[in-house]
mmCIF file of C-alpha atoms and ligand atoms in Angstrom:
data_model
loop_
_atom_site.group_PDB
_atom_site.id
_atom_site.type_symbol
_atom_site.label_atom_id
_atom_site.label_comp_id
_atom_site.label_asym_id
_atom_site.label_seq_id
_atom_site.Cartn_x
_atom_site.Cartn_y
_atom_site.Cartn_z
ATOM 1 C CA UNK E 1 -96.025 86.508 66.096
ATOM 2 C CA UNK E 2 -95.054 89.516 68.157
ATOM 3 C CA UNK E 3 -91.901 89.566 70.187
ATOM 4 C CA UNK E 4 -92.455 89.793 73.878
ATOM 5 C CA UNK E 5 -90.320 92.834 74.512
ATOM 6 C CA UNK E 6 -87.147 93.558 76.356
ATOM 7 C CA UNK E 7 -87.644 91.576 79.544
ATOM 8 C CA UNK E 8 -88.037 88.200 78.015
ATOM 9 C CA UNK E 9 -86.939 88.243 74.385
ATOM 10 C CA UNK E 10 -89.015 85.890 72.331
ATOM 11 C CA UNK E 11 -89.614 83.273 74.983
ATOM 12 C CA UNK E 12 -92.492 81.211 73.759
ATOM 13 C CA UNK E 13 -93.740 80.357 77.197
ATOM 14 C CA UNK E 14 -95.347 83.777 77.384
ATOM 15 C CA UNK E 15 -97.551 82.913 74.442
ATOM 16 C CA UNK E 16 -100.624 80.784 74.540
ATOM 17 C CA UNK E 17 -100.545 77.219 73.305
ATOM 18 C CA UNK E 18 -103.100 78.150 70.710
ATOM 19 C CA UNK E 19 -100.951 81.039 69.558
ATOM 20 C CA UNK E 20 -98.021 78.706 69.167
ATOM 21 C CA UNK E 21 -100.058 76.246 67.194
ATOM 22 C CA UNK E 22 -101.306 78.956 64.868
ATOM 23 C CA UNK E 23 -97.956 80.493 64.202
ATOM 24 C CA UNK E 24 -95.571 77.547 64.060
ATOM 25 C CA UNK E 25 -95.305 74.246 62.406
ATOM 26 C CA UNK E 26 -96.009 72.938 59.009
ATOM 27 C CA UNK E 27 -95.825 74.471 55.582
ATOM 28 C CA UNK E 28 -94.565 77.893 56.516
ATOM 29 C CA UNK E 29 -91.417 79.248 54.933
ATOM 30 C CA UNK E 30 -89.654 79.170 58.262
ATOM 31 C CA UNK E 31 -86.378 77.552 59.223
ATOM 32 C CA UNK E 32 -85.810 73.820 59.022
ATOM 33 C CA UNK E 33 -83.687 73.177 62.115
ATOM 34 C CA UNK E 34 -83.144 69.418 61.699
ATOM 35 C CA UNK E 35 -81.239 68.247 58.599
ATOM 36 C CA UNK E 36 -78.799 65.374 58.023
ATOM 37 C CA UNK E 37 -76.185 65.097 55.289
ATOM 38 C CA UNK E 38 -73.640 62.529 54.080
ATOM 39 C CA UNK E 39 -71.557 63.392 57.144
ATOM 40 C CA UNK E 40 -73.928 61.136 59.074
ATOM 41 C CA UNK E 41 -76.781 59.127 57.558
ATOM 42 C CA UNK E 42 -78.199 61.574 55.024
ATOM 43 C CA UNK E 43 -77.705 60.940 51.318
ATOM 44 C CA UNK E 44 -76.963 64.500 50.132
ATOM 45 C CA UNK E 45 -74.004 66.793 50.781
ATOM 46 C CA UNK E 46 -74.217 69.978 52.872
ATOM 47 C CA UNK E 47 -73.968 71.916 49.586
ATOM 48 C CA UNK E 48 -77.000 70.029 48.237
ATOM 49 C CA UNK E 49 -78.879 70.837 51.442
ATOM 50 C CA UNK E 50 -78.188 74.552 51.102
ATOM 51 C CA UNK E 51 -78.967 74.592 47.369
ATOM 52 C CA UNK E 52 -82.287 72.799 47.929
ATOM 53 C CA UNK E 53 -83.202 75.108 50.818
ATOM 54 C CA UNK E 54 -82.529 78.058 48.514
ATOM 55 C CA UNK E 55 -84.682 76.524 45.783
ATOM 56 C CA UNK E 56 -87.542 75.978 48.219
ATOM 57 C CA UNK E 57 -87.342 79.492 49.615
ATOM 58 C CA UNK E 58 -86.750 78.387 53.205
ATOM 59 C CA UNK E 59 -85.782 81.220 55.544
ATOM 60 C CA UNK E 60 -82.770 79.190 56.659
ATOM 61 C CA UNK E 61 -81.605 75.751 57.775
ATOM 62 C CA UNK E 62 -79.619 74.041 60.485
ATOM 63 C CA UNK E 63 -77.192 71.245 59.667
ATOM 64 C CA UNK E 64 -77.562 68.633 62.438
ATOM 65 C CA UNK E 65 -75.590 65.502 61.632
ATOM 66 C CA UNK E 66 -75.261 62.817 64.306
ATOM 67 C CA UNK E 67 -72.456 63.289 66.833
ATOM 68 C CA UNK E 68 -70.214 65.345 64.541
ATOM 69 C CA UNK E 69 -69.319 68.784 63.220
ATOM 70 C CA UNK E 70 -67.646 67.339 60.125
ATOM 71 C CA UNK E 71 -70.152 68.914 57.699
ATOM 72 C CA UNK E 72 -69.937 72.425 59.121
ATOM 73 C CA UNK E 73 -67.187 73.835 56.910
ATOM 74 C CA UNK E 74 -68.744 72.697 53.627
ATOM 75 C CA UNK E 75 -72.130 74.003 54.815
ATOM 76 C CA UNK E 76 -70.511 77.331 55.699
ATOM 77 C CA UNK E 77 -69.087 77.733 52.193
ATOM 78 C CA UNK E 78 -72.396 76.807 50.584
ATOM 79 C CA UNK E 79 -74.278 79.220 52.845
ATOM 80 C CA UNK E 80 -72.076 82.053 51.617
ATOM 81 C CA UNK E 81 -72.364 80.967 47.982
ATOM 82 C CA UNK E 82 -76.171 80.635 47.951
ATOM 83 C CA UNK E 83 -76.916 83.318 50.541
ATOM 84 C CA UNK E 84 -78.941 80.871 52.657
ATOM 85 C CA UNK E 85 -78.829 81.561 56.419
ATOM 86 C CA UNK E 86 -77.241 78.646 58.276
ATOM 87 C CA UNK E 87 -77.264 77.553 61.897
ATOM 88 C CA UNK E 88 -74.490 75.086 62.646
ATOM 89 C CA UNK E 89 -75.612 72.258 64.902
ATOM 90 C CA UNK E 90 -75.379 68.588 65.810
ATOM 91 C CA UNK E 91 -77.833 65.878 66.880
ATOM 92 C CA UNK E 92 -76.293 63.953 69.747
ATOM 93 C CA UNK E 93 -77.414 60.470 70.786
ATOM 94 C CA UNK E 94 -77.872 60.102 74.532
ATOM 95 C CA UNK E 95 -79.712 57.891 76.991
ATOM 96 C CA UNK E 96 -81.687 58.392 80.161
ATOM 97 C CA UNK E 97 -82.417 56.172 83.123
ATOM 98 C CA UNK E 98 -79.816 53.464 82.422
ATOM 99 C CA UNK E 99 -80.773 53.126 78.783
ATOM 100 C CA UNK E 100 -84.538 52.976 79.392
ATOM 101 C CA UNK E 101 -85.010 55.921 77.051
ATOM 102 C CA UNK E 102 -82.902 56.726 73.996
ATOM 103 C CA UNK E 103 -82.836 60.496 73.561
ATOM 104 C CA UNK E 104 -81.619 62.692 70.717
ATOM 105 C CA UNK E 105 -80.327 66.109 71.699
ATOM 106 C CA UNK E 106 -80.057 68.941 69.161
ATOM 107 C CA UNK E 107 -77.397 71.529 69.954
ATOM 108 C CA UNK E 108 -76.982 74.727 67.965
ATOM 109 C CA UNK E 109 -74.367 77.470 67.639
ATOM 110 C CA UNK E 110 -71.891 76.104 70.169
ATOM 111 C CA UNK E 111 -68.119 76.492 70.250
ATOM 112 C CA UNK E 112 -66.865 73.637 68.077
ATOM 113 C CA UNK E 113 -63.402 73.811 69.609
ATOM 114 C CA UNK E 114 -64.655 72.880 73.068
ATOM 115 C CA UNK E 115 -62.419 69.980 74.137
ATOM 116 C CA UNK E 116 -65.050 68.268 76.296
ATOM 117 C CA UNK E 117 -67.573 68.166 73.447
ATOM 118 C CA UNK E 118 -65.041 66.987 70.864
ATOM 119 C CA UNK E 119 -63.841 64.272 73.242
ATOM 120 C CA UNK E 120 -67.427 63.140 73.775
ATOM 121 C CA UNK E 121 -68.006 62.884 70.009
ATOM 122 C CA UNK E 122 -64.769 60.996 69.457
ATOM 123 C CA UNK E 123 -65.636 58.423 72.096
ATOM 124 C CA UNK E 124 -69.139 57.994 70.702
ATOM 125 C CA UNK E 125 -67.920 57.609 67.123
ATOM 126 C CA UNK E 126 -65.333 55.056 68.171
ATOM 127 C CA UNK E 127 -67.844 52.999 70.148
ATOM 128 C CA UNK E 128 -70.402 53.265 67.353
ATOM 129 C CA UNK E 129 -67.870 52.007 64.832
ATOM 130 C CA UNK E 130 -66.971 49.041 67.055
ATOM 131 C CA UNK E 131 -70.663 48.270 67.548
ATOM 132 C CA UNK E 132 -71.335 48.448 63.791
ATOM 133 C CA UNK E 133 -68.464 46.050 63.108
ATOM 134 C CA UNK E 134 -69.780 43.604 65.701
ATOM 135 C CA UNK E 135 -73.316 43.736 64.270
ATOM 136 C CA UNK E 136 -72.051 43.224 60.720
ATOM 137 C CA UNK E 137 -70.042 40.231 61.862
ATOM 138 C CA UNK E 138 -73.170 38.651 63.370
ATOM 139 C CA UNK E 139 -75.292 39.493 60.341
ATOM 140 C CA UNK E 140 -72.746 38.261 57.792
ATOM 141 C CA UNK E 141 -73.137 34.724 59.114
ATOM 142 C CA UNK E 142 -76.706 34.683 57.754
ATOM 143 C CA UNK E 143 -76.968 37.519 55.218
ATOM 144 C CA UNK E 144 -74.905 38.539 52.157
ATOM 145 C CA UNK E 145 -73.173 41.571 53.653
ATOM 146 C CA UNK E 146 -69.627 42.284 54.799
ATOM 147 C CA UNK E 147 -67.785 45.170 56.431
ATOM 148 C CA UNK E 148 -66.512 46.132 52.954
ATOM 149 C CA UNK E 149 -70.064 46.303 51.567
ATOM 150 C CA UNK E 150 -71.137 48.482 54.510
ATOM 151 C CA UNK E 151 -68.199 50.818 53.945
ATOM 152 C CA UNK E 152 -69.293 51.183 50.303
ATOM 153 C CA UNK E 153 -72.381 52.949 51.709
ATOM 154 C CA UNK E 154 -70.248 55.452 53.619
ATOM 155 C CA UNK E 155 -69.795 58.598 51.535
ATOM 156 C CA UNK E 156 -67.239 60.645 53.438
ATOM 157 C CA UNK E 157 -64.846 57.994 54.785
ATOM 158 C CA UNK E 158 -63.533 58.649 58.270
ATOM 159 C CA UNK E 159 -65.495 61.906 58.490
ATOM 160 C CA UNK E 160 -68.798 59.987 58.426
ATOM 161 C CA UNK E 161 -70.474 58.840 61.616
ATOM 162 C CA UNK E 162 -70.976 55.163 60.711
ATOM 163 C CA UNK E 163 -74.116 53.576 62.099
ATOM 164 C CA UNK E 164 -77.050 51.260 61.543
ATOM 165 C CA UNK E 165 -78.286 53.278 58.508
ATOM 166 C CA UNK E 166 -75.178 52.236 56.597
ATOM 167 C CA UNK E 167 -75.757 48.587 57.522
ATOM 168 C CA UNK E 168 -79.340 49.018 56.337
ATOM 169 C CA UNK E 169 -78.142 50.497 53.037
ATOM 170 C CA UNK E 170 -75.765 47.570 52.526
ATOM 171 C CA UNK E 171 -78.677 45.164 53.108
ATOM 172 C CA UNK E 172 -80.700 47.085 50.511
ATOM 173 C CA UNK E 173 -77.771 46.976 48.051
ATOM 174 C CA UNK E 174 -77.543 43.204 48.611
ATOM 175 C CA UNK E 175 -81.256 42.839 47.824
ATOM 176 C CA UNK E 176 -82.266 41.692 51.313
ATOM 177 C CA UNK E 177 -84.637 44.657 51.741
ATOM 178 C CA UNK E 178 -86.199 47.194 49.417
ATOM 179 C CA UNK E 179 -85.688 50.255 51.608
ATOM 180 C CA UNK E 180 -83.660 51.414 54.576
ATOM 181 C CA UNK E 181 -86.885 51.661 56.610
ATOM 182 C CA UNK E 182 -87.671 47.997 55.888
ATOM 183 C CA UNK E 183 -84.252 47.016 57.235
ATOM 184 C CA UNK E 184 -84.829 49.121 60.350
ATOM 185 C CA UNK E 185 -88.149 47.353 60.887
ATOM 186 C CA UNK E 186 -86.453 43.977 60.299
ATOM 187 C CA UNK E 187 -83.115 42.442 61.224
ATOM 188 C CA UNK E 188 -81.395 45.593 62.445
ATOM 189 C CA UNK E 189 -84.268 46.713 64.690
ATOM 190 C CA UNK E 190 -83.623 47.000 68.413
ATOM 191 C CA UNK E 191 -85.693 43.825 68.892
ATOM 192 C CA UNK E 192 -83.638 41.753 66.462
ATOM 193 C CA UNK E 193 -81.270 39.047 67.742
ATOM 194 C CA UNK E 194 -78.593 40.730 65.599
ATOM 195 C CA UNK E 195 -78.989 44.037 67.425
ATOM 196 C CA UNK E 196 -76.198 45.186 69.713
ATOM 197 C CA UNK E 197 -76.817 48.222 71.911
ATOM 198 C CA UNK E 198 -74.452 51.156 71.539
ATOM 199 C CA UNK E 199 -72.829 53.268 74.219
ATOM 200 C CA UNK E 200 -74.500 56.642 74.684
ATOM 201 C CA UNK E 201 -73.727 59.312 77.285
ATOM 202 C CA UNK E 202 -76.414 60.449 79.717
ATOM 203 C CA UNK E 203 -78.776 63.196 78.585
ATOM 204 C CA UNK E 204 -77.802 65.353 81.559
ATOM 205 C CA UNK E 205 -74.112 64.995 80.624
ATOM 206 C CA UNK E 206 -74.771 65.952 77.003
ATOM 207 C CA UNK E 207 -77.023 68.921 77.808
ATOM 208 C CA UNK E 208 -74.558 70.314 80.357
ATOM 209 C CA UNK E 209 -71.542 69.793 78.056
ATOM 210 C CA UNK E 210 -73.202 71.564 75.145
ATOM 211 C CA UNK E 211 -74.463 74.379 77.384
ATOM 212 C CA UNK E 212 -70.921 74.834 78.716
ATOM 213 C CA UNK E 213 -69.773 75.146 75.097
ATOM 214 C CA UNK E 214 -72.275 77.986 74.624
ATOM 215 C CA UNK E 215 -74.858 75.971 72.706
ATOM 216 C CA UNK E 216 -78.616 76.260 72.505
ATOM 217 C CA UNK E 217 -79.908 72.810 73.412
ATOM 218 C CA UNK E 218 -83.217 71.262 72.339
ATOM 219 C CA UNK E 219 -84.620 67.753 72.845
ATOM 220 C CA UNK E 220 -85.419 66.244 69.428
ATOM 221 C CA UNK E 221 -88.710 64.389 68.770
ATOM 222 C CA UNK E 222 -89.117 63.558 72.468
ATOM 223 C CA UNK E 223 -92.776 62.576 72.071
ATOM 224 C CA UNK E 224 -92.113 59.894 69.471
ATOM 225 C CA UNK E 225 -93.500 56.563 70.707
ATOM 226 C CA UNK E 226 -92.273 54.787 67.568
ATOM 227 C CA UNK E 227 -88.704 55.347 68.718
ATOM 228 C CA UNK E 228 -88.968 54.184 72.316
ATOM 229 C CA UNK E 229 -90.986 51.772 74.373
ATOM 230 C CA UNK E 230 -91.092 54.437 77.068
ATOM 231 C CA UNK E 231 -90.743 58.193 76.659
ATOM 232 C CA UNK E 232 -89.179 60.805 78.894
ATOM 233 C CA UNK E 233 -91.636 61.703 81.649
ATOM 234 C CA UNK E 234 -92.797 65.229 82.461
ATOM 235 C CA UNK E 235 -90.520 65.077 85.510
ATOM 236 C CA UNK E 236 -87.542 64.078 83.354
ATOM 237 C CA UNK E 237 -88.095 67.084 81.094
ATOM 238 C CA UNK E 238 -88.568 69.334 84.125
ATOM 239 C CA UNK E 239 -85.206 68.120 85.432
ATOM 240 C CA UNK E 240 -83.399 68.856 82.152
ATOM 241 C CA UNK E 241 -85.049 72.279 81.931
ATOM 242 C CA UNK E 242 -84.578 73.368 85.519
ATOM 243 C CA UNK E 243 -81.331 71.603 86.484
ATOM 244 C CA UNK E 244 -79.350 71.236 83.262
ATOM 245 C CA UNK E 245 -80.145 74.380 81.279
ATOM 246 C CA UNK E 246 -82.197 72.822 78.462
ATOM 247 C CA UNK E 247 -83.437 75.549 76.071
ATOM 248 C CA UNK E 248 -86.234 73.940 74.115
ATOM 249 C CA UNK E 249 -88.315 71.079 72.770
ATOM 250 C CA UNK E 250 -88.692 70.043 69.150
ATOM 251 C CA UNK E 251 -92.470 69.789 68.923
ATOM 252 C CA UNK E 252 -92.988 70.010 65.168
ATOM 253 C CA UNK E 253 -91.608 66.682 64.008
ATOM 254 C CA UNK E 254 -93.460 63.996 62.074
ATOM 255 C CA UNK E 255 -92.810 61.338 64.735
ATOM 256 C CA UNK E 256 -94.533 63.319 67.519
ATOM 257 C CA UNK E 257 -98.240 62.392 67.347
ATOM 258 C CA UNK E 258 -100.869 65.115 68.074
ATOM 259 C CA UNK E 259 -101.414 64.206 71.739
ATOM 260 C CA UNK E 260 -97.662 64.286 72.343
ATOM 261 C CA UNK E 261 -97.372 67.657 70.606
ATOM 262 C CA UNK E 262 -99.999 68.992 73.008
ATOM 263 C CA UNK E 263 -98.144 67.519 75.955
ATOM 264 C CA UNK E 264 -94.810 68.992 74.825
ATOM 265 C CA UNK E 265 -96.392 72.404 74.168
ATOM 266 C CA UNK E 266 -97.771 72.349 77.705
ATOM 267 C CA UNK E 267 -94.357 71.483 79.126
ATOM 268 C CA UNK E 268 -92.714 74.218 77.046
ATOM 269 C CA UNK E 269 -95.141 76.708 78.491
ATOM 270 C CA UNK E 270 -94.635 75.487 82.062
ATOM 271 C CA UNK E 271 -90.861 75.490 81.956
ATOM 272 C CA UNK E 272 -90.326 78.478 79.673
ATOM 273 C CA UNK E 273 -88.839 76.425 76.831
ATOM 274 C CA UNK E 274 -88.469 77.322 73.173
ATOM 275 C CA UNK E 275 -90.610 75.366 70.708
ATOM 276 C CA UNK E 276 -88.881 74.277 67.515
ATOM 277 C CA UNK E 277 -89.653 72.259 64.397
ATOM 278 C CA UNK E 278 -87.633 70.398 61.812
ATOM 279 C CA UNK E 279 -88.028 67.834 59.083
ATOM 280 C CA UNK E 280 -85.280 65.412 60.171
ATOM 281 C CA UNK E 281 -84.409 65.365 56.478
ATOM 282 C CA UNK E 282 -82.131 62.515 55.362
ATOM 283 C CA UNK E 283 -82.402 62.948 51.585
ATOM 284 C CA UNK E 284 -83.285 59.614 50.002
ATOM 285 C CA UNK E 285 -82.584 57.848 53.303
ATOM 286 C CA UNK E 286 -86.034 58.615 54.756
ATOM 287 C CA UNK E 287 -89.405 59.818 53.445
ATOM 288 C CA UNK E 288 -89.087 63.087 55.422
ATOM 289 C CA UNK E 289 -89.279 66.098 53.089
ATOM 290 C CA UNK E 290 -87.001 69.108 53.549
ATOM 291 C CA UNK E 291 -89.022 71.924 55.132
ATOM 292 C CA UNK E 292 -92.004 69.718 56.067
ATOM 293 C CA UNK E 293 -91.750 71.104 59.616
ATOM 294 C CA UNK E 294 -90.154 74.402 60.491
ATOM 295 C CA UNK E 295 -89.355 76.851 63.282
ATOM 296 C CA UNK E 296 -90.669 80.408 63.230
ATOM 297 C CA UNK E 297 -88.500 83.501 62.901
ATOM 298 C CA UNK E 298 -88.855 84.905 66.472
ATOM 299 C CA UNK E 299 -87.790 81.558 67.946
ATOM 300 C CA UNK E 300 -84.830 81.362 65.577
ATOM 301 C CA UNK E 301 -83.822 84.909 66.513
ATOM 302 C CA UNK E 302 -83.874 83.887 70.169
ATOM 303 C CA UNK E 303 -81.690 80.833 69.386
ATOM 304 C CA UNK E 304 -79.256 83.133 67.549
ATOM 305 C CA UNK E 305 -79.245 85.562 70.470
ATOM 306 C CA UNK E 306 -78.407 82.765 72.939
ATOM 307 C CA UNK E 307 -75.799 80.913 70.831
ATOM 308 C CA UNK E 308 -72.078 81.431 71.288
ATOM 309 C CA UNK E 309 -71.210 81.422 67.568
ATOM 310 C CA UNK E 310 -72.985 83.445 64.923
ATOM 311 C CA UNK E 311 -75.512 82.537 62.293
ATOM 312 C CA UNK E 312 -74.046 82.436 58.751
ATOM 313 C CA UNK E 313 -73.331 83.710 56.139
HETATM 314 ZN ZN1 ZN M 1 -83.165 61.950 65.981
HETATM 315 ZN ZN1 ZN M 2 -82.281 63.561 63.129
#
């Protein structure tokens, strides 16, 4: 895909939807910009991620653990050791319209010393931990799990963002379910009587905070009906793009069905947004395969150009 020249960098909105579809997406050796490790709910270390990306010949990867930067330093070392280009990022849980829509926000290449962002993460992690404890207490009345058995599923101690995936893994270890996905479809689903909602900041707050920290900010899998009863509307996305500084939309993600991909591509074109892709790899925690969806090189170069910190190594 040709760059658009000096005036507008590699802004995808200048390209046709068809052009985007032809040049992005699945099975290319592009960049996988959505990967989780043991620092949130993935099952492999950042070093494993980098080693596997090298083995697969990916152009590069982004580490994007939930609400944390704890995996960045290990990923940085591994990037240098294996010579795999690395974008440091985070996937931040947010909500819109008083919790009507749960939204995941991917932020790349931002200043990780920004006090506002770090404070936001700390509050979220604390509230998430309290919520997990409360859910486990409810569940332990009827199922053979305990807080200790959940903590056995946490690989990096205090550095891990503890959440429902670890409760799911404890239920699997106790033989209640066969897989983490089964647990998510069962007693820890949002419809379960054992479910307790978790505090999340507003999308607008998160996007603005990460933009202030110099990040490049993308809405993850925002056309995924399996994740939400209602999705962000076109007007919501227009607001984030035009009023909050949103940079892009993750279109190439397995949870966005074809009609939603078309809708998101149209919105990206209308509001001059970058179009990204990622696998949402969690190792053995989910069926998603590393590199199953990727982002093309011109888009990645534009992300690198906009970000406050540099791509590694
Ligand atoms: Zn997500
Ligand atoms: Zn994710």
